[in-house]
CSV table of C-alpha atoms and ligand atoms in Angstrom, one decimal:
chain,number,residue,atom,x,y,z
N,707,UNK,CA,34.9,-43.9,9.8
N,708,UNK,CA,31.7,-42.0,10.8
N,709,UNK,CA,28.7,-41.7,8.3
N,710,UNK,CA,30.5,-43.4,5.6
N,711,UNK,CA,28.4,-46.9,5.0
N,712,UNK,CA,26.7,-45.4,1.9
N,713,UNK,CA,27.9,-43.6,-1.2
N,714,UNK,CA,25.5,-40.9,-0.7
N,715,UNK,CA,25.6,-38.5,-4.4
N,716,UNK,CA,23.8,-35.5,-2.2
N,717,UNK,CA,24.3,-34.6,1.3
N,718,UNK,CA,22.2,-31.8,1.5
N,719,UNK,CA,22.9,-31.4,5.2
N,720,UNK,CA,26.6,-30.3,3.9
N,721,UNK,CA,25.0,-26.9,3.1
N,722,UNK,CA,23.5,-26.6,7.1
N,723,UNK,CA,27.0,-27.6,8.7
N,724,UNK,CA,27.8,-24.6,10.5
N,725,UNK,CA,26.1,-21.0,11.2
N,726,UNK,CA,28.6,-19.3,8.6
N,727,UNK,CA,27.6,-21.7,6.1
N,728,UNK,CA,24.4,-21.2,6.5
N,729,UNK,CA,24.2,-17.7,6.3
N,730,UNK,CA,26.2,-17.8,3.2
N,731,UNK,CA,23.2,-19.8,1.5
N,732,UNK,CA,20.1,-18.1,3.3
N,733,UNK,CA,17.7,-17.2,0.5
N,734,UNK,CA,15.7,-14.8,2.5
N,735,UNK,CA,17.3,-12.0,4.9
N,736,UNK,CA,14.9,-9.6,6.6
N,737,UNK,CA,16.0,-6.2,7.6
N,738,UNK,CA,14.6,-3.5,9.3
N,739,UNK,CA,14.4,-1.6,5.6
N,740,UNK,CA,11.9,-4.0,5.2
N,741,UNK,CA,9.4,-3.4,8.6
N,742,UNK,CA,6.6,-0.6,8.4
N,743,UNK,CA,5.5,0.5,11.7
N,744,UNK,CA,1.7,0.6,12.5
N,745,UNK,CA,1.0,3.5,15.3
N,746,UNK,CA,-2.1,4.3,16.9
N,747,UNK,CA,-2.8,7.7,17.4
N,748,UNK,CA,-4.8,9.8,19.6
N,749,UNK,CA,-5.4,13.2,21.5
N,750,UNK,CA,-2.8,14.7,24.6
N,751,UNK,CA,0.3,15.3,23.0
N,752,UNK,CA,2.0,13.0,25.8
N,753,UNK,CA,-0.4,10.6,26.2
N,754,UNK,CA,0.7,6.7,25.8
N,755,UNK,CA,-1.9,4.3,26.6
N,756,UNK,CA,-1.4,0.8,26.0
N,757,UNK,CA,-4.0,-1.7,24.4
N,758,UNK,CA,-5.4,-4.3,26.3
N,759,UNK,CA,-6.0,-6.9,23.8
N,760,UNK,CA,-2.3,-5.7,21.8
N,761,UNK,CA,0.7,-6.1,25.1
N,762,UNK,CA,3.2,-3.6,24.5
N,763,UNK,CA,1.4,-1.7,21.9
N,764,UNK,CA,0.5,2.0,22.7
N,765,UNK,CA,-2.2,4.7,21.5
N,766,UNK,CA,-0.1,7.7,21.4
N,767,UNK,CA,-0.9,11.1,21.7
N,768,UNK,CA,1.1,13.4,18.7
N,769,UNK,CA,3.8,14.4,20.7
N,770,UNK,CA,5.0,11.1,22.2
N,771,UNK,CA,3.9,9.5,18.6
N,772,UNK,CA,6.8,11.7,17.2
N,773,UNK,CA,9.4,10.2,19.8
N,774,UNK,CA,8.4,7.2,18.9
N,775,UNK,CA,9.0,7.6,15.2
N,776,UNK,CA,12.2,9.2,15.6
N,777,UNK,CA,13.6,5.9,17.8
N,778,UNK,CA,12.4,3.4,15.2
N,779,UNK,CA,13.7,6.0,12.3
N,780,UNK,CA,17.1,5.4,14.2
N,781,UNK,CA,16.5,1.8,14.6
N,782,UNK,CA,16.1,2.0,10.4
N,783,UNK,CA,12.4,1.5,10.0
N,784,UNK,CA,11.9,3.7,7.3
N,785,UNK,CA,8.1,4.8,7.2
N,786,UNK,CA,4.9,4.4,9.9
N,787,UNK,CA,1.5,3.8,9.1
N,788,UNK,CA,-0.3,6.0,11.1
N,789,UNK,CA,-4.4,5.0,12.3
N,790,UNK,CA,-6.1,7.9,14.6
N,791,UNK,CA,-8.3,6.9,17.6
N,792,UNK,CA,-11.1,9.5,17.0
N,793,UNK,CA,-13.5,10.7,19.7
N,794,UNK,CA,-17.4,9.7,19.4
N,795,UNK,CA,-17.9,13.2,19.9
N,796,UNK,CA,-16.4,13.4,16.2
N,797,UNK,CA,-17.4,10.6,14.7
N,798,UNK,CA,-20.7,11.0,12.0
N,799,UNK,CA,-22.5,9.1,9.2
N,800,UNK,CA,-20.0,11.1,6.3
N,801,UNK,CA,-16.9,10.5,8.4
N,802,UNK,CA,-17.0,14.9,8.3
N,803,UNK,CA,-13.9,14.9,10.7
N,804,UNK,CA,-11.1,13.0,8.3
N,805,UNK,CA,-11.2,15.7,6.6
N,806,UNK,CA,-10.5,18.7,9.0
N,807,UNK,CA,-7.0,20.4,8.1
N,808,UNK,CA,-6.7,20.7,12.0
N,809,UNK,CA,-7.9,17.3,13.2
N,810,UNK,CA,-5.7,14.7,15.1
N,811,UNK,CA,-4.5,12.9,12.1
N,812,UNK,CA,-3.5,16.0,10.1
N,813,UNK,CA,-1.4,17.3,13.1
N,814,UNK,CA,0.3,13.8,13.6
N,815,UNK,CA,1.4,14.1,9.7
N,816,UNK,CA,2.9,18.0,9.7
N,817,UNK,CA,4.1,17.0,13.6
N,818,UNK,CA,5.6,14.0,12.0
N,819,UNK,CA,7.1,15.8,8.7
N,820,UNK,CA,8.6,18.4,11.0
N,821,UNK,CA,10.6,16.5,13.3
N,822,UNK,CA,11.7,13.1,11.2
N,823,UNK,CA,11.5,14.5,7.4
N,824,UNK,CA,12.9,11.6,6.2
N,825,UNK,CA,10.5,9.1,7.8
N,826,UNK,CA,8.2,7.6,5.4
N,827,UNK,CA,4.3,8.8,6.5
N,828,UNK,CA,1.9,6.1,5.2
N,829,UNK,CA,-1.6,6.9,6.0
N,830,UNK,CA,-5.1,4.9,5.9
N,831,UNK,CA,-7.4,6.0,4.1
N,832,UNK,CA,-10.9,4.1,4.8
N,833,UNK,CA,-14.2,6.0,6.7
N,834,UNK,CA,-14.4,3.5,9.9
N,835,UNK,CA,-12.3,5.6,12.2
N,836,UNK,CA,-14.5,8.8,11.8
N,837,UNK,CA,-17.4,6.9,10.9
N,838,UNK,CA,-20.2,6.5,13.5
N,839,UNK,CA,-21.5,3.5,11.7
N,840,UNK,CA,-18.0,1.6,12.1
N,841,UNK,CA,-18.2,1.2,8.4
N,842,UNK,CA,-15.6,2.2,5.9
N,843,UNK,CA,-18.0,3.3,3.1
N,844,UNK,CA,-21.2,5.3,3.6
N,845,UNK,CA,-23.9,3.3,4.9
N,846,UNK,CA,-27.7,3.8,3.2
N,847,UNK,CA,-30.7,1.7,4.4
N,848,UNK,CA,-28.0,-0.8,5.6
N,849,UNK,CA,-25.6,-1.0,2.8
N,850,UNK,CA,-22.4,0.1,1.8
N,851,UNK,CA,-22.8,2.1,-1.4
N,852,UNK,CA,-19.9,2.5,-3.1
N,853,UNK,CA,-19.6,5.3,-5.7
N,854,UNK,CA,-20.9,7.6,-2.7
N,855,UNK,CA,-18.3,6.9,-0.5
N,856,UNK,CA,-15.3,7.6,-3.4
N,857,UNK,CA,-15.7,11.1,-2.8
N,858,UNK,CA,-15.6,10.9,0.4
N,859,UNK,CA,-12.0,8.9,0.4
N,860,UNK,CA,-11.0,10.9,-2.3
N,861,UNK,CA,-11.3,14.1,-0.3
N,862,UNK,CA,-9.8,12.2,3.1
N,863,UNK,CA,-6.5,11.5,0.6
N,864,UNK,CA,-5.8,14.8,-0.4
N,865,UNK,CA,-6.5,16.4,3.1
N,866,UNK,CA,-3.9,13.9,4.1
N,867,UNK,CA,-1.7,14.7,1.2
N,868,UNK,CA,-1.7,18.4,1.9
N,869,UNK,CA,-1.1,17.7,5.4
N,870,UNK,CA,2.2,16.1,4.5
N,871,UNK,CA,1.7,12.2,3.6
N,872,UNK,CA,4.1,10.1,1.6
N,873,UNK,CA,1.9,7.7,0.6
N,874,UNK,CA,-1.8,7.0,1.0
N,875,UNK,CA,-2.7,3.5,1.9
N,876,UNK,CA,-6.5,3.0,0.9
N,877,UNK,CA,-7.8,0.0,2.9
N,878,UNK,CA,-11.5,0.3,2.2
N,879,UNK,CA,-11.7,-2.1,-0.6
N,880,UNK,CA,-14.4,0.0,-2.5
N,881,UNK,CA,-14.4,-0.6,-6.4
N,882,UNK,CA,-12.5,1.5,-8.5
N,883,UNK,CA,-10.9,3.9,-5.6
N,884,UNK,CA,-7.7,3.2,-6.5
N,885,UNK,CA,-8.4,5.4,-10.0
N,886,UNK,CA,-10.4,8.1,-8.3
N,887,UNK,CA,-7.8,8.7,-5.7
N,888,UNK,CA,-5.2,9.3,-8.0
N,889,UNK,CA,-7.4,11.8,-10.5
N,890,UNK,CA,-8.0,13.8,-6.9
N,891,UNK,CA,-4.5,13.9,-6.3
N,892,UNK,CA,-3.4,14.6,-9.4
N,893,UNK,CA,-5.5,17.7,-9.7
N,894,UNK,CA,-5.1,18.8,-6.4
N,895,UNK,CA,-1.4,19.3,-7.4
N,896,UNK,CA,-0.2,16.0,-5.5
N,897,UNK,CA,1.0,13.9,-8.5
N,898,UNK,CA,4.3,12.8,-6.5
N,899,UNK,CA,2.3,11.4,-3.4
N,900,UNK,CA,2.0,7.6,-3.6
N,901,UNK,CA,-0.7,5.1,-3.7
N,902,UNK,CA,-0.3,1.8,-1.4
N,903,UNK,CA,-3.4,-0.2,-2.3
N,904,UNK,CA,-4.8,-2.5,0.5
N,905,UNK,CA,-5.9,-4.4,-3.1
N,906,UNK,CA,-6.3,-8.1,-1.2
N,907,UNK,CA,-7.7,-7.5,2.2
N,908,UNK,CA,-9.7,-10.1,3.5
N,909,UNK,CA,-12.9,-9.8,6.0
N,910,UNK,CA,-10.8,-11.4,8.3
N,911,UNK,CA,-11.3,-12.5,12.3
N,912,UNK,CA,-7.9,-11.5,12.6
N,913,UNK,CA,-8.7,-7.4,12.6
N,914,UNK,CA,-10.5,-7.9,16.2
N,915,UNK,CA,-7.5,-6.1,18.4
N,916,UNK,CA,-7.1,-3.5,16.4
N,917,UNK,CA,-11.0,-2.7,16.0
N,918,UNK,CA,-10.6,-2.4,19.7
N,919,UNK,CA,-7.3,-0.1,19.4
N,920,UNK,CA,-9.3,2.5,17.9
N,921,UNK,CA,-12.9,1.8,18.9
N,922,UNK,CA,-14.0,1.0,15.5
N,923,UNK,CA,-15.8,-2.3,15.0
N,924,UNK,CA,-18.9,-2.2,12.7
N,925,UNK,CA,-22.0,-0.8,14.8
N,926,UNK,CA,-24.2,-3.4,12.8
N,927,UNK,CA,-23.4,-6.1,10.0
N,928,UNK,CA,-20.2,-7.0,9.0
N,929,UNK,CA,-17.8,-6.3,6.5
N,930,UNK,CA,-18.4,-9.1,3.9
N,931,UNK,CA,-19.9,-7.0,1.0
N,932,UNK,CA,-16.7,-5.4,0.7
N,933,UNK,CA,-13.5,-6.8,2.0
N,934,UNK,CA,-12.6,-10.2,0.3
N,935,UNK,CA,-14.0,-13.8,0.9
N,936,UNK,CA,-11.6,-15.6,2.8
N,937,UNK,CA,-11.8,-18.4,0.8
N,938,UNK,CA,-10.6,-16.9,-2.3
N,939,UNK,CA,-7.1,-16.7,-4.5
N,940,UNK,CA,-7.8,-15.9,-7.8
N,941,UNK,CA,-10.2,-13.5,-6.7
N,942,UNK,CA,-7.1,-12.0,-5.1
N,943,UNK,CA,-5.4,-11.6,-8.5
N,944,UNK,CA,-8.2,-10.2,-10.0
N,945,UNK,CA,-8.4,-7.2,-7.3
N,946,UNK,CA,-4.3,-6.7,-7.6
N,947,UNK,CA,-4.5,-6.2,-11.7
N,948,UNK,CA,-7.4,-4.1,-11.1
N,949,UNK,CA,-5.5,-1.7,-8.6
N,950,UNK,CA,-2.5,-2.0,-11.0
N,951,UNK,CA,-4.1,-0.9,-14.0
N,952,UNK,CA,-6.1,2.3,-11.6
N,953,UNK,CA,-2.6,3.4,-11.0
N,954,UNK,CA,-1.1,2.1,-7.7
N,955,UNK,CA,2.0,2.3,-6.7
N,956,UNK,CA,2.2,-0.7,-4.4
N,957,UNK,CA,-0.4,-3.5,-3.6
N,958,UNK,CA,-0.9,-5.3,-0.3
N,959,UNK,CA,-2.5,-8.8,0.5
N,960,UNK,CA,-3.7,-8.3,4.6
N,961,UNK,CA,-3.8,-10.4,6.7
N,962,UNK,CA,0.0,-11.5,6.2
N,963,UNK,CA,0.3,-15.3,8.0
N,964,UNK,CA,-3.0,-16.9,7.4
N,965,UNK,CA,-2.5,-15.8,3.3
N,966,UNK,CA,1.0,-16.7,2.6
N,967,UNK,CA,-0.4,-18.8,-0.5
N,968,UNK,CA,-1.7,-15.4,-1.9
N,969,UNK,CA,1.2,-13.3,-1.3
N,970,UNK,CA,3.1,-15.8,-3.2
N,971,UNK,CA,0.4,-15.8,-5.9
N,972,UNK,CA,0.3,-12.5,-6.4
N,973,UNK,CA,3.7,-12.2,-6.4
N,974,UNK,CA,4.3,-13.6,-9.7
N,975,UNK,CA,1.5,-11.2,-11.7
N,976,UNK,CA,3.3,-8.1,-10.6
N,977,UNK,CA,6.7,-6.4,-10.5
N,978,UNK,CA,5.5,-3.5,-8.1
N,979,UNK,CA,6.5,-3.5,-4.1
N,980,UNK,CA,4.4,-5.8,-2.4
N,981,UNK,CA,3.9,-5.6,1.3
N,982,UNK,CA,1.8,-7.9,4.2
N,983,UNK,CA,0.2,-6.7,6.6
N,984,UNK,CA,0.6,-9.0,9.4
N,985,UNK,CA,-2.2,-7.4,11.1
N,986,UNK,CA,-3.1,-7.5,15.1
N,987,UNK,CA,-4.3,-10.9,15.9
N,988,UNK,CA,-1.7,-12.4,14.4
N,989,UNK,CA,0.3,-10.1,17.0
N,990,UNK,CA,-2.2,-10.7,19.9
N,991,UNK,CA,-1.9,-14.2,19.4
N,992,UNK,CA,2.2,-14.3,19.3
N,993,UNK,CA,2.3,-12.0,22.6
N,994,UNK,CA,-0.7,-14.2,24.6
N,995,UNK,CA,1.4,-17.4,24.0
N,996,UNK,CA,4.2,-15.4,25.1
N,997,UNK,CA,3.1,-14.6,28.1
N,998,UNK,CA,1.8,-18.1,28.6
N,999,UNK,CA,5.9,-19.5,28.5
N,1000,UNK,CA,4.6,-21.6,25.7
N,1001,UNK,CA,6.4,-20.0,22.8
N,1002,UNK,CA,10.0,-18.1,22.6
N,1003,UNK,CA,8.4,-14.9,21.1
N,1004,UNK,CA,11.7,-13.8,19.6
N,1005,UNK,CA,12.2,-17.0,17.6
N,1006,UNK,CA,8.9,-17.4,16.5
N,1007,UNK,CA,9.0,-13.5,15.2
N,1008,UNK,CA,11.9,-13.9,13.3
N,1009,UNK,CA,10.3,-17.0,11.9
N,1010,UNK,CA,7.2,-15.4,10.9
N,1011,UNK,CA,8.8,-12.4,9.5
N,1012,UNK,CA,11.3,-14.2,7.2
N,1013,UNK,CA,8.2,-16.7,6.3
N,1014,UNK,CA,6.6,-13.5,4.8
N,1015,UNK,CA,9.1,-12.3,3.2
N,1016,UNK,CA,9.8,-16.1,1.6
N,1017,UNK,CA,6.3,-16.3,0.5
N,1018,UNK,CA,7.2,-12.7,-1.8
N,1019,UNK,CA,6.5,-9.2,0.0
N,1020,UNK,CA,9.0,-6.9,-0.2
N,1021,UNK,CA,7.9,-4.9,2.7
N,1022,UNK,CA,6.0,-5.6,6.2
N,1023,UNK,CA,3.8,-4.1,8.3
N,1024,UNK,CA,4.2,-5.3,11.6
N,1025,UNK,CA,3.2,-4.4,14.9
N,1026,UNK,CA,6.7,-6.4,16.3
N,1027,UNK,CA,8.4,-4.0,13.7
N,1028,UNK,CA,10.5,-2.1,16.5
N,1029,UNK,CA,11.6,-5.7,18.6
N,1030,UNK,CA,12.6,-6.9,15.6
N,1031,UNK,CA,14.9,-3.8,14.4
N,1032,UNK,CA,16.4,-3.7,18.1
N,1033,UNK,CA,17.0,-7.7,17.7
N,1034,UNK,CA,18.4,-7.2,14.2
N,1035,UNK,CA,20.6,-4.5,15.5
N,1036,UNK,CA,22.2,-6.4,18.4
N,1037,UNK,CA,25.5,-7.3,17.2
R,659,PBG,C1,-9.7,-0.3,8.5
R,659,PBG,C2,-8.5,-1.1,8.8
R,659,PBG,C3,-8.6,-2.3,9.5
R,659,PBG,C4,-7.2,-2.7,9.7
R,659,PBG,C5,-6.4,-1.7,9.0
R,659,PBG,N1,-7.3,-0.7,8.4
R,659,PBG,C6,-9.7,-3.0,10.2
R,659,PBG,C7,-10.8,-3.4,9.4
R,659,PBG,O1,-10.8,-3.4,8.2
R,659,PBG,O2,-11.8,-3.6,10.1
R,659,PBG,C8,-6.8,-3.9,10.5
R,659,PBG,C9,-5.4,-3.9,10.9
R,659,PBG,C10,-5.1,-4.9,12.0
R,659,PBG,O3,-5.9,-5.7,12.4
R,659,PBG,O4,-4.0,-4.8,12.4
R,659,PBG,N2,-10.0,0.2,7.3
């Protein structure tokens, strides 16, 4: 008799023995309810450029961004995150532009709202795109001041509201936005538009790609006084009961991979949606090995996304968000 020379109590290989087995105990399933889409926008409505540092990830311009969102929509991504490439030409000190009712993010939103309704529109809300000091806060005698540069994001979320968002995704990490967004929406009439809070973002290495997606990096310093030290966790928890008790809706750890220990941390201090954001060089670094033959980029996608989910978010922003819908949809 095979495999019988010991009276093994537990055979925990029992539970692996065939695929339908395994499925029926799989703890963690990821679908594509899960997966928010990151797009790059930018001007010429049928522009699509792709990023050199990001394979197979496009800037589009509004029109092509809205065929784009209605193919993932039918794939059954629900929502985009949408980040506009804004010209130098547009960009100042007070970020002026982000708030134009006419300017390239606004249309992408109404353009958006029109054509996929349902579609979820998630958008960022943070100065470094229209800012000509590649900051996302107001930048005095070389600092970021913060109480400043709440206005300022406060007026960005309710031109983005009126425009047509869902939810606005703050990713700033200023002190106490989370509170002064809401109040602005609130009395601008927009008490049913969302708050996603970007509550543990880390000044990470891992945001270089898409820096150079939207021509944003930091024109001098870096972005320590603000986003979080990568070395902490409970700091982490502190910043996620903050943006609870201010009034958000949702609350984000970013980047997604490196931080699995703080996703599952702060997992357990709150019952609202928690997404990752596995953010560009986690995708840059996926596709290059890819491309090497070194890795099976599938596989190690699927892996990653169902590690995130494991470690406790509830939702994902990925960059692979499409390639995995299409995978999970092939029968
Ligand atoms: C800017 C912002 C960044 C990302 C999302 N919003 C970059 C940064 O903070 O410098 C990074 C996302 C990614 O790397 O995919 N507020």
């Amino acid at each position: 008799m095979r495999d019988a020379m010991f009276n093994l109590i537990s055979r925990p290989r029992r539970n692996r023995k065939s695929a339908a087995i395994r499925r029926l105990v799989r703890e963690t399933t990821v679908t594509p309810s899960d997966l928010i889409l990151p797009m790059f926008v930018m001007e010429g409505d049928d522009a699509k450029e792709e990023i050199p540092s990001m394979p197979d990830c496009f800037r589009f311009g509004v029109k092509a961004a809205v065929r784009e969102a209605r193919e993932i929509f039918d794939l059954g991504i629900p929502a985009v995150a949408l980040f506009p490439k804004i010209d130098d030409s547009r960009k100042d000190s007070m970020a002026t532009e982000s708030t134009n009712p006419d300017g390239l993010l606004q249309r992408c939103i109404q353009e958006l709202k029109i054509a996929v309704p349902e579609l979820v529109v998630i958008t960022d809300v943070a100065m470094d795109p229209y800012s000509s000091d590649g900051h996302d806060g107001i930048v005095e005698n070389g600092e970021i001041v913060n109480d400043k540069t709440l206005q300022v994001l406060a007026s960005m979320s309710v031109a983005q509201a009126k425009a047509g968002a869902d939810i606005v995704a703050p990713s700033d990490m200023m002190d106490g936005r989370i509170g002064f967004i809401r109040k602005a929406l609130d009395e601008s009439g927009y008490t049913q538009v969302s708050i996603l809070a970007y509550s543990a973002k880390y000044a990470s290495s891992f945001y270089g790609p898409f820096r150079d997606a939207l021509d944003s990096a930091p024109q001098g310093g870096d972005k320590k006084t603000y986003q979080m030290d990568t070395a902490n966790v409970r700091e982490a928890e502190r910043e996620i009961l903050l943006d609870v008790a201010e009034g958000a809706d949702m609350v984000m750890v970013k980047p997604a991979l490196p931080y699995l220990d703080v996703i599952a941390r702060v997992r357990r201090i709150t019952n609202l949606p928690l997404a990752a954001y596995n953010v560009s060089g986690e995708y840059s670094m996926i596709k290059a090995a890819a491309q090497m033959g070194w890795i099976d980029e599938d596989a190690i996608v699927q892996e990653v996304m169902t590690s995130i989910k494991r470690a406790g978010a509830d939702m994902i922003l990925t960059y692979f968000a499409k390639s995995v819908a299409a995978a999970l949809n092939r029968p």
